[in-house]
Coordinates of C-alpha atoms in Angstrom, one line a residue:
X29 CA -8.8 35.4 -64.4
X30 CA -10.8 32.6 -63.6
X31 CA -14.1 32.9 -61.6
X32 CA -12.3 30.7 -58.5
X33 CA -9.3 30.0 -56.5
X34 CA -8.5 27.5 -54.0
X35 CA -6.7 29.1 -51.1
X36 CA -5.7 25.9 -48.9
X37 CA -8.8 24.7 -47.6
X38 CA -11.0 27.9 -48.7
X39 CA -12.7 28.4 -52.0
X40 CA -12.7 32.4 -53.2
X41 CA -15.8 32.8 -55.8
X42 CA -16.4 35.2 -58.0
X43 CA -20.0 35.9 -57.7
X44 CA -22.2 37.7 -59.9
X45 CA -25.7 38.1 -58.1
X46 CA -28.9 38.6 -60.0
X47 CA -31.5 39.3 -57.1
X48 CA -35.4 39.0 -57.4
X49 CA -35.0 35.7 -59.8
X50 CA -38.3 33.5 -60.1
X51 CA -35.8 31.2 -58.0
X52 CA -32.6 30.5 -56.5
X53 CA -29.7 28.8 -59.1
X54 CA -26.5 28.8 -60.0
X55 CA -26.9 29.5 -64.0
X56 CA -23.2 28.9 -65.4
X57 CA -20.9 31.9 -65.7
X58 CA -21.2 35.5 -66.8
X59 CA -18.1 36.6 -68.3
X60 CA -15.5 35.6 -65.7
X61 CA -17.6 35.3 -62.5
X62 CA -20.6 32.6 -61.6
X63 CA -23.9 33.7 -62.4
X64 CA -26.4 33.3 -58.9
X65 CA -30.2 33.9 -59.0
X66 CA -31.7 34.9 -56.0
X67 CA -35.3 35.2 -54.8
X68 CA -34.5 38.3 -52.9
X69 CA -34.7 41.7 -53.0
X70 CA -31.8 44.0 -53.0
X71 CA -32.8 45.7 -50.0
X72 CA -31.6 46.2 -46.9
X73 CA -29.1 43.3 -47.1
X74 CA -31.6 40.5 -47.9
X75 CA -29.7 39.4 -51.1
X76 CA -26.4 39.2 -49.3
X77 CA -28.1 37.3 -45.9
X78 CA -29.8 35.4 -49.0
X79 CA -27.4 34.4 -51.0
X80 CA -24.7 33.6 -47.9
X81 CA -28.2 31.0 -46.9
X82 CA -28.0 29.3 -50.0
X83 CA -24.2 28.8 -50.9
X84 CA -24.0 27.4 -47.4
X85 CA -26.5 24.8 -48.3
X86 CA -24.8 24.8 -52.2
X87 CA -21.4 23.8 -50.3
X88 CA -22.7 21.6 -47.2
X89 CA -21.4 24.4 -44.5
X90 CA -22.9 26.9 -42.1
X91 CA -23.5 30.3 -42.7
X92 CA -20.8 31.5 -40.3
X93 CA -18.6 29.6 -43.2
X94 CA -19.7 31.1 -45.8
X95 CA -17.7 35.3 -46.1
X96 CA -18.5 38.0 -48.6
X97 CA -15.0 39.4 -48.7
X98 CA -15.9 42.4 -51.2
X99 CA -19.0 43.5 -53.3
X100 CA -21.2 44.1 -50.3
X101 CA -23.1 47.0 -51.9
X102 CA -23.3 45.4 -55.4
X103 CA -23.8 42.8 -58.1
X104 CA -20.1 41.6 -58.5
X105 CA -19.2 40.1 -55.1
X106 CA -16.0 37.5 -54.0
X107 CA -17.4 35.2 -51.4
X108 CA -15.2 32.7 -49.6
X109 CA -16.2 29.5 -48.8
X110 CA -14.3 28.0 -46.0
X111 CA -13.5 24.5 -45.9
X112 CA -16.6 23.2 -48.3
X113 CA -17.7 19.5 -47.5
X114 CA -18.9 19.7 -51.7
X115 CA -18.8 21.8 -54.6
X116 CA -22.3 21.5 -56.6
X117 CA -21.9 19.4 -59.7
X118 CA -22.8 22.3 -61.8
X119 CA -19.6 24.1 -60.6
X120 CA -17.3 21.3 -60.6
X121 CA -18.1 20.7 -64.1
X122 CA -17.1 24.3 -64.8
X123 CA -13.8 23.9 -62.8
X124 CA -12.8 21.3 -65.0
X125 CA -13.3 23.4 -68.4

């Protein structure tokens, strides 16, 4: 399994989140999802607003754009990104591997 799929227009990630990170990257891959440090907490939904903030920015979309389809409650999430403008360099490169 690899940690994305295309679904038309939409991008389905395999996400897994490391909250309360000195700041907020994409690190590379951690087993067979992508690696995310976050700033926040995991408290009261501030990683998941958090990290929904940044991967719209990552992927030049609004918020409204950006999904967490499972994993609400825990590390291992699969976000959707629908219809990204641009995939960071750091996962295009990992695509292509």
């Amino acid at each position: 399994m690899s940690f994305f799929e295309w679904r038309g227009q939409d991008l389905l990630l395999v996400c897994h989140l490391q909250p309360k990170a000195s700041k907020d990257e994409i690190v590379g891959l951690h087993g067979d999802a992508l690696k995310i440090r976050i700033t926040a907490p995991p408290v009261e939904g501030k990683a998941n607003s958090h990290l929904v903030r940044f991967l719209a920015s990552a992927f030049a979309v609004t918020r409204k754009d950006v999904e967490i389809v499972s994993g609400e409650l825990n590390r291992h999430k699969r976000v959707c990104i629908h219809g990204p403008l641009t995939v960071p360099a750091v996962i295009e490169s990992m695509m292509r591997s």
